[in-house]
């Protein structure tokens, strides 16, 4: 029954000896007995199908004795096995929950699993006294080299609780050098932009920096005493376009948010080589709940300040999240040079974009952002657009609030103004579950048919 | 070979069916085959003894194919199996790495293990749309009720990346109400205190609050327009004494850090019932690397502000850390009403304190903080002191820097001034591994013998 994959020398020998002594070793019997229940229970979780419209996670009935497995259903589905569909229910195209990758990981459920025992890494630090797994740093470097989306040579890498935590860590590091005057650094971005740049910067209400709105307002700035920190997202959220910083000059620093710079979402013209780049596994592998992001930093002083920030605010990132990310990246890298995950992700996102475009092409009331096919260095071919979000515009003069128009038709997106854009626009998330996308397409099709 | 623990109805049936169909089900065979390697590898990690002076974690050679297991050795031990001891090596009594609990979790390695598969909780939220597992909230409430160290009835509970993240979340929440004037809230604590209260508050350099040193300086304050936020640690770090807030009045708010309010470290006179209490599993179960803490909050407005803070800074706590904490608490609660872990923790810490006291009682050069036996509502008996740290004083007039005196004798502690105390004091951590404690005792014994 138990067959082992090939393993090297010592480990192989050790495992083989364990297998051979299966029935005679009390210790191993103990582990097998105990862990069989964990494993079998997890297998049950994988097998409970929740009608294909939900999932049973292991904490119910599996980790905890005495509880039965509970299906958590996708929006619009209900019942103990998620089999009841409600057609009255609104399409959820709001948040960027990246369930589009779930089928890939379901397929790799076993190879991507980690067992975390009770005594795993109880101390604060790894054996180099840091809060950052060097093995994981090495995997991240190998990943970027394989994908060709970022230059890491000679740069520093740190981890955060998602790229979310790293946004402010970067603002802190770039503004705290600001000793040329008492003026706080001005934090800016080009609209439409990810709302957290503003809300997070305002939350901290720091003496060292202040949110100052749209980057373009400061294009002709001649104040050399003020530091500017520009958030640059490329591809942009929501539009999915490759961009560059708007401001330039010796007092301008940029934070390059590369959350979507993966072959799923965009062609890769060349590896990004900015001074400070942020990545997250949320949109890359779909593990939003893991809260794991990383920064690639050129300047040693900025790196050290960001390390201080991470140490003093959370003492680094949960070691379980680091372990799981390590395993996930390992699976990706071992499966044909990361080709499998990007082929899955790209084909999913491209197909969704094509379906959406077909519907909107029949409408005079709505339009979508324009994206063109481009050459991608990863796929080594010209590839179609496959953005994470639709930036839908209401074209009629009277449709000033596009969010309300769509909401009335049973489609929940995000208001344009949430992204500091015009409320003639709505962001529709295309990276949610297949169910969510199908419901969205269905509602949109009906709505356009009624024009 | 595979025996199952008793499980209820549906789950039990489902698992039994799986076991019965072991050889006929391809799906289960697949899981068994794949997961056997993960499990067996983990068993190897548990079996590789590293000579009892280190540990081999699963990421080396186990999660990642092609790597061999690597022993990470305790301080002063080295070699591929941690068998080489260096007597020249200084005793590490610095950081509060809580390895004192590791033997407990080694003993419960299997029952406390969780399997996290690749598709586990990929979205941002639990099914109530929050970033907080309600199942874990319920376990935490049950835990406090069982232990009797905190009142949770009618209160709100949120999670942070260790209590570390919650310190500033609380300062943010308590100061942002401060609209009576433009004066920033004054953040204070009573020395000697945990250094992060100051360093973290200063790091954020907020317009809303400012660190203002020792609480006692503001005792006779009559400024009713200024909000005071007092950090109250009970038992204190470093002294291990039960305390209360120093300041009082309508404009005084306190953050009660209860990291050490567990039967390991202190008698429990009664359940704590403060407005805002912080706990962490770091010092309770010893899982410092998990980065998991929680706040128990009375006021709904404060709770909501802390939720906003957590959402905007890290989008909550890693779901893997929440899952692991859930499993750990479940093991504790299932093992005889949490008696086993506290008996282990208390007897370890009490024995260490007794050994330390015996040595210091022979010295005229050093003294320890005074702690008395007290009645504990958890153990229902008078119990001996068992603090997490020794607050060692150098008594000779000329020994103005106790840290340097000890360092010269091969003992590394933390300077008194790090805790805003006198440098005649040194904090010695007593919660590290048994090896670290034994080396400390050995060095101290030799040093005292030479007086």
Short mmCIF file of C-alpha atoms in Angstrom, two decimals, chain A residues 22-278:
data_model
loop_
_atom_site.label_atom_id
_atom_site.label_comp_id
_atom_site.label_asym_id
_atom_site.label_seq_id
_atom_site.Cartn_x
_atom_site.Cartn_y
_atom_site.Cartn_z
CA UNK A 22 6.44 -0.82 10.04
CA UNK A 23 4.88 -3.51 12.20
CA UNK A 24 7.68 -3.84 14.70
CA UNK A 25 8.37 -0.22 15.60
CA UNK A 26 6.11 1.05 18.33
CA UNK A 27 7.10 4.66 17.70
CA UNK A 28 6.26 4.53 14.04
CA UNK A 29 3.08 2.60 14.73
CA UNK A 30 2.15 5.42 17.05
CA UNK A 31 2.73 8.02 14.36
CA UNK A 32 0.98 5.95 11.72
CA UNK A 33 -2.02 5.41 13.94
CA UNK A 34 -2.29 9.01 15.03
CA UNK A 35 -1.48 10.56 11.71
CA UNK A 36 -3.66 8.19 9.79
CA UNK A 37 -6.64 9.85 11.37
CA UNK A 38 -5.39 13.29 10.36
CA UNK A 39 -4.62 12.12 6.85
CA UNK A 40 -7.75 10.07 6.37
CA UNK A 41 -9.81 12.92 7.71
CA UNK A 42 -8.19 15.28 5.26
CA UNK A 43 -8.91 12.79 2.49
CA UNK A 44 -12.55 12.87 3.59
CA UNK A 45 -12.48 16.64 3.30
CA UNK A 46 -11.16 16.33 -0.21
CA UNK A 47 -13.77 13.75 -1.07
CA UNK A 48 -16.81 15.56 0.37
CA UNK A 49 -17.79 17.26 -2.82
CA UNK A 50 -20.20 19.93 -1.55
CA UNK A 51 -21.87 19.47 -4.96
CA UNK A 52 -18.96 21.20 -6.66
CA UNK A 53 -20.21 24.53 -5.28
CA UNK A 54 -18.38 24.72 -1.97
CA UNK A 55 -15.72 23.11 0.15
CA UNK A 56 -15.38 21.36 3.51
CA UNK A 57 -12.28 22.53 5.34
CA UNK A 58 -10.52 20.32 7.80
CA UNK A 59 -11.14 22.28 11.00
CA UNK A 60 -14.73 21.12 11.16
CA UNK A 61 -14.99 17.50 12.12
CA UNK A 62 -11.42 16.78 11.23
CA UNK A 63 -9.03 18.77 13.34
CA UNK A 64 -11.65 18.89 16.06
CA UNK A 65 -13.16 15.65 17.22
CA UNK A 66 -16.86 15.77 17.71
CA UNK A 67 -17.65 18.15 14.89
CA UNK A 68 -19.04 17.06 11.56
CA UNK A 69 -17.65 18.39 8.29
CA UNK A 70 -19.42 21.56 7.18
CA UNK A 71 -19.67 22.65 3.57
CA UNK A 72 -18.88 26.34 3.04
CA UNK A 73 -20.80 27.23 -0.11
CA UNK A 74 -19.99 29.61 -2.93
CA UNK A 75 -22.23 32.70 -3.16
CA UNK A 76 -25.76 31.91 -4.38
CA UNK A 77 -25.44 28.26 -3.32
CA UNK A 78 -26.75 26.91 -0.03
CA UNK A 79 -27.83 23.76 1.79
CA UNK A 80 -25.74 21.29 3.74
CA UNK A 81 -24.16 20.05 0.48
CA UNK A 82 -24.32 23.40 -1.40
CA UNK A 83 -26.73 21.95 -3.94
CA UNK A 84 -29.41 24.64 -3.68
CA UNK A 85 -29.01 27.42 -6.23
CA UNK A 86 -30.82 30.72 -5.84
CA UNK A 87 -31.28 32.55 -9.14
CA UNK A 88 -32.50 35.67 -7.30
CA UNK A 89 -29.07 36.04 -5.78
CA UNK A 90 -26.80 38.87 -6.97
CA UNK A 91 -23.56 38.09 -8.82
CA UNK A 92 -20.56 38.74 -6.57
CA UNK A 93 -17.87 40.47 -8.61
CA UNK A 94 -16.60 42.58 -5.73
CA UNK A 95 -13.53 41.44 -3.88
CA UNK A 96 -10.46 39.89 -5.46
CA UNK A 97 -10.75 36.53 -3.68
CA UNK A 98 -8.55 34.48 -6.01
CA UNK A 99 -10.51 31.22 -6.09
CA UNK A 100 -9.79 30.96 -9.83
CA UNK A 101 -6.66 29.00 -8.80
CA UNK A 102 -8.47 26.56 -6.50
CA UNK A 103 -8.99 23.83 -9.15
CA UNK A 104 -5.24 23.80 -9.78
CA UNK A 105 -4.47 23.18 -6.08
CA UNK A 106 -7.32 20.65 -5.73
CA UNK A 107 -5.56 18.71 -8.48
CA UNK A 108 -2.30 19.01 -6.51
CA UNK A 109 -3.90 18.50 -3.09
CA UNK A 110 -1.54 15.80 -1.90
CA UNK A 111 1.76 16.94 -3.39
CA UNK A 112 1.24 20.45 -1.99
CA UNK A 113 0.24 19.33 1.52
CA UNK A 114 2.38 20.00 4.57
CA UNK A 115 2.14 18.31 7.96
CA UNK A 116 2.81 20.72 10.80
CA UNK A 117 3.37 18.90 14.07
CA UNK A 118 2.94 20.46 17.50
CA UNK A 119 6.64 21.12 18.05
CA UNK A 120 7.31 22.77 14.69
CA UNK A 121 9.44 25.96 15.00
CA UNK A 122 8.41 27.12 18.45
CA UNK A 123 11.13 29.77 18.66
CA UNK A 124 11.07 33.24 17.17
CA UNK A 125 13.94 32.79 14.75
CA UNK A 126 15.40 30.57 12.07
CA UNK A 127 18.90 29.29 12.77
CA UNK A 128 20.49 32.42 11.32
CA UNK A 129 18.70 34.43 14.06
CA UNK A 130 16.38 36.10 11.53
CA UNK A 131 12.60 35.92 11.11
CA UNK A 132 12.99 35.08 7.43
CA UNK A 133 13.52 31.57 6.04
CA UNK A 134 16.59 31.70 3.82
CA UNK A 135 15.42 28.53 2.08
CA UNK A 136 12.27 30.39 1.09
CA UNK A 137 14.29 33.42 -0.06
CA UNK A 138 16.26 31.09 -2.32
CA UNK A 139 13.06 29.59 -3.71
CA UNK A 140 11.67 33.05 -4.45
CA UNK A 141 14.86 33.98 -6.31
CA UNK A 142 14.69 30.77 -8.33
CA UNK A 143 11.02 31.45 -9.09
CA UNK A 144 11.70 34.95 -10.47
CA UNK A 145 14.58 33.61 -12.52
CA UNK A 146 12.37 30.85 -13.95
CA UNK A 147 9.43 33.17 -14.69
CA UNK A 148 11.56 36.10 -15.83
CA UNK A 149 9.39 38.72 -14.14
CA UNK A 150 11.91 40.29 -11.74
CA UNK A 151 15.64 40.76 -11.31
CA UNK A 152 16.78 39.65 -7.85
CA UNK A 153 20.57 39.54 -8.32
CA UNK A 154 22.36 41.51 -5.64
CA UNK A 155 19.05 42.54 -4.06
CA UNK A 156 17.55 41.93 -0.63
CA UNK A 157 14.30 40.06 0.04
CA UNK A 158 12.02 40.43 3.04
CA UNK A 159 8.59 39.01 3.89
CA UNK A 160 5.37 40.63 5.04
CA UNK A 161 1.81 39.73 6.07
CA UNK A 162 0.72 39.89 2.44
CA UNK A 163 2.12 42.72 0.36
CA UNK A 164 -0.38 44.73 2.47
CA UNK A 165 2.03 44.95 5.39
CA UNK A 166 4.91 45.76 3.06
CA UNK A 167 3.15 48.81 1.59
CA UNK A 168 3.50 50.73 4.84
CA UNK A 169 6.87 49.17 5.68
CA UNK A 170 8.12 50.65 2.40
CA UNK A 171 6.52 54.06 3.03
CA UNK A 172 8.12 54.06 6.48
CA UNK A 173 11.56 53.15 5.12
CA UNK A 174 11.47 55.66 2.26
CA UNK A 175 10.16 58.55 4.35
CA UNK A 176 12.24 58.14 7.49
CA UNK A 177 15.35 59.30 5.60
CA UNK A 178 13.51 62.50 5.00
CA UNK A 179 15.71 64.70 7.20
CA UNK A 180 16.30 67.54 4.74
CA UNK A 181 13.34 69.45 6.15
CA UNK A 182 10.37 69.12 8.46
CA UNK A 183 8.00 68.57 5.55
CA UNK A 184 6.40 65.13 5.57
CA UNK A 185 7.02 63.00 2.48
CA UNK A 186 4.18 63.19 -0.03
CA UNK A 187 2.67 59.80 -0.86
CA UNK A 188 0.96 59.71 -4.27
CA UNK A 189 -0.44 57.35 -6.94
CA UNK A 190 -2.05 57.62 -10.37
CA UNK A 191 -5.83 57.15 -10.41
CA UNK A 192 -7.55 54.79 -10.76
CA UNK A 193 -5.51 53.00 -8.09
CA UNK A 194 -5.77 50.33 -5.37
CA UNK A 195 -7.59 52.04 -2.45
CA UNK A 196 -5.32 50.67 0.27
CA UNK A 197 -2.47 53.01 -0.77
CA UNK A 198 -4.54 55.89 0.53
CA UNK A 199 -6.47 54.28 3.39
CA UNK A 200 -3.43 52.64 4.93
CA UNK A 201 -1.26 55.74 4.65
CA UNK A 202 -4.01 57.82 6.25
CA UNK A 203 -4.60 55.25 9.00
CA UNK A 204 -1.09 55.69 10.37
CA UNK A 205 -1.37 59.52 10.34
CA UNK A 206 2.40 59.82 10.57
CA UNK A 207 4.47 62.95 11.06
CA UNK A 208 6.87 61.56 8.44
CA UNK A 209 4.50 61.20 5.48
CA UNK A 210 1.08 62.23 4.27
CA UNK A 211 -1.18 61.03 1.48
CA UNK A 212 -1.37 63.71 -1.22
CA UNK A 213 -3.61 62.21 -3.90
CA UNK A 214 -2.96 61.93 -7.60
CA UNK A 215 0.64 61.75 -8.75
CA UNK A 216 -0.02 63.88 -11.84
CA UNK A 217 -0.84 66.89 -9.66
CA UNK A 218 2.84 67.02 -8.68
CA UNK A 219 4.37 66.59 -12.13
CA UNK A 220 5.76 70.09 -12.35
CA UNK A 221 6.82 70.26 -8.76
CA UNK A 222 10.03 72.15 -8.14
CA UNK A 223 10.23 71.68 -4.39
CA UNK A 224 13.49 69.83 -3.93
CA UNK A 225 13.13 69.68 -0.14
CA UNK A 226 10.14 67.34 -0.21
CA UNK A 227 10.42 63.62 -0.71
CA UNK A 228 7.79 62.09 -2.99
CA UNK A 229 6.82 58.45 -2.64
CA UNK A 230 4.90 57.24 -5.66
CA UNK A 231 2.98 53.97 -5.64
CA UNK A 232 3.29 52.45 -9.12
CA UNK A 233 1.14 49.39 -9.87
CA UNK A 234 2.02 47.49 -13.01
CA UNK A 235 -0.12 45.95 -14.36
CA UNK A 236 -2.57 48.41 -12.84
CA UNK A 237 -5.45 47.46 -10.58
CA UNK A 238 -8.14 47.85 -11.92
CA UNK A 239 -7.21 48.35 -15.58
CA UNK A 240 -4.51 45.71 -16.07
CA UNK A 241 -2.16 48.00 -18.00
CA UNK A 242 1.63 48.07 -17.77
CA UNK A 243 2.73 51.47 -16.47
CA UNK A 244 5.68 53.45 -15.18
CA UNK A 245 6.14 56.13 -12.54
CA UNK A 246 4.72 59.55 -13.39
CA UNK A 247 7.11 61.59 -11.27
CA UNK A 248 10.85 61.78 -11.65
CA UNK A 249 13.77 63.53 -10.04
CA UNK A 250 16.26 63.07 -7.21
CA UNK A 251 13.63 63.43 -4.49
CA UNK A 252 11.20 60.93 -6.00
CA UNK A 253 11.11 57.35 -4.76
CA UNK A 254 8.74 54.70 -6.00
CA UNK A 255 7.15 51.57 -4.57
CA UNK A 256 6.47 49.19 -7.43
CA UNK A 257 3.49 47.00 -6.63
CA UNK A 258 3.92 43.92 -8.81
CA UNK A 259 1.02 41.88 -7.44
CA UNK A 260 -0.26 41.17 -10.96
CA UNK A 261 3.05 40.92 -12.83
CA UNK A 262 2.61 37.21 -13.54
CA UNK A 263 1.90 35.38 -16.79
CA UNK A 264 -1.72 34.72 -15.71
CA UNK A 265 -2.60 38.38 -16.01
CA UNK A 266 -0.19 40.11 -18.34
CA UNK A 267 2.43 39.62 -21.01
CA UNK A 268 5.93 39.97 -19.53
CA UNK A 269 7.96 42.26 -21.81
CA UNK A 270 11.07 41.94 -19.59
CA UNK A 271 12.08 41.27 -15.97
CA UNK A 272 11.16 44.19 -13.70
CA UNK A 273 14.24 45.81 -12.21
CA UNK A 274 12.91 48.58 -9.97
CA UNK A 275 14.53 49.65 -6.70
CA UNK A 276 11.65 48.45 -4.53
CA UNK A 277 9.21 45.84 -5.80
CA UNK A 278 6.35 44.17 -3.95
#
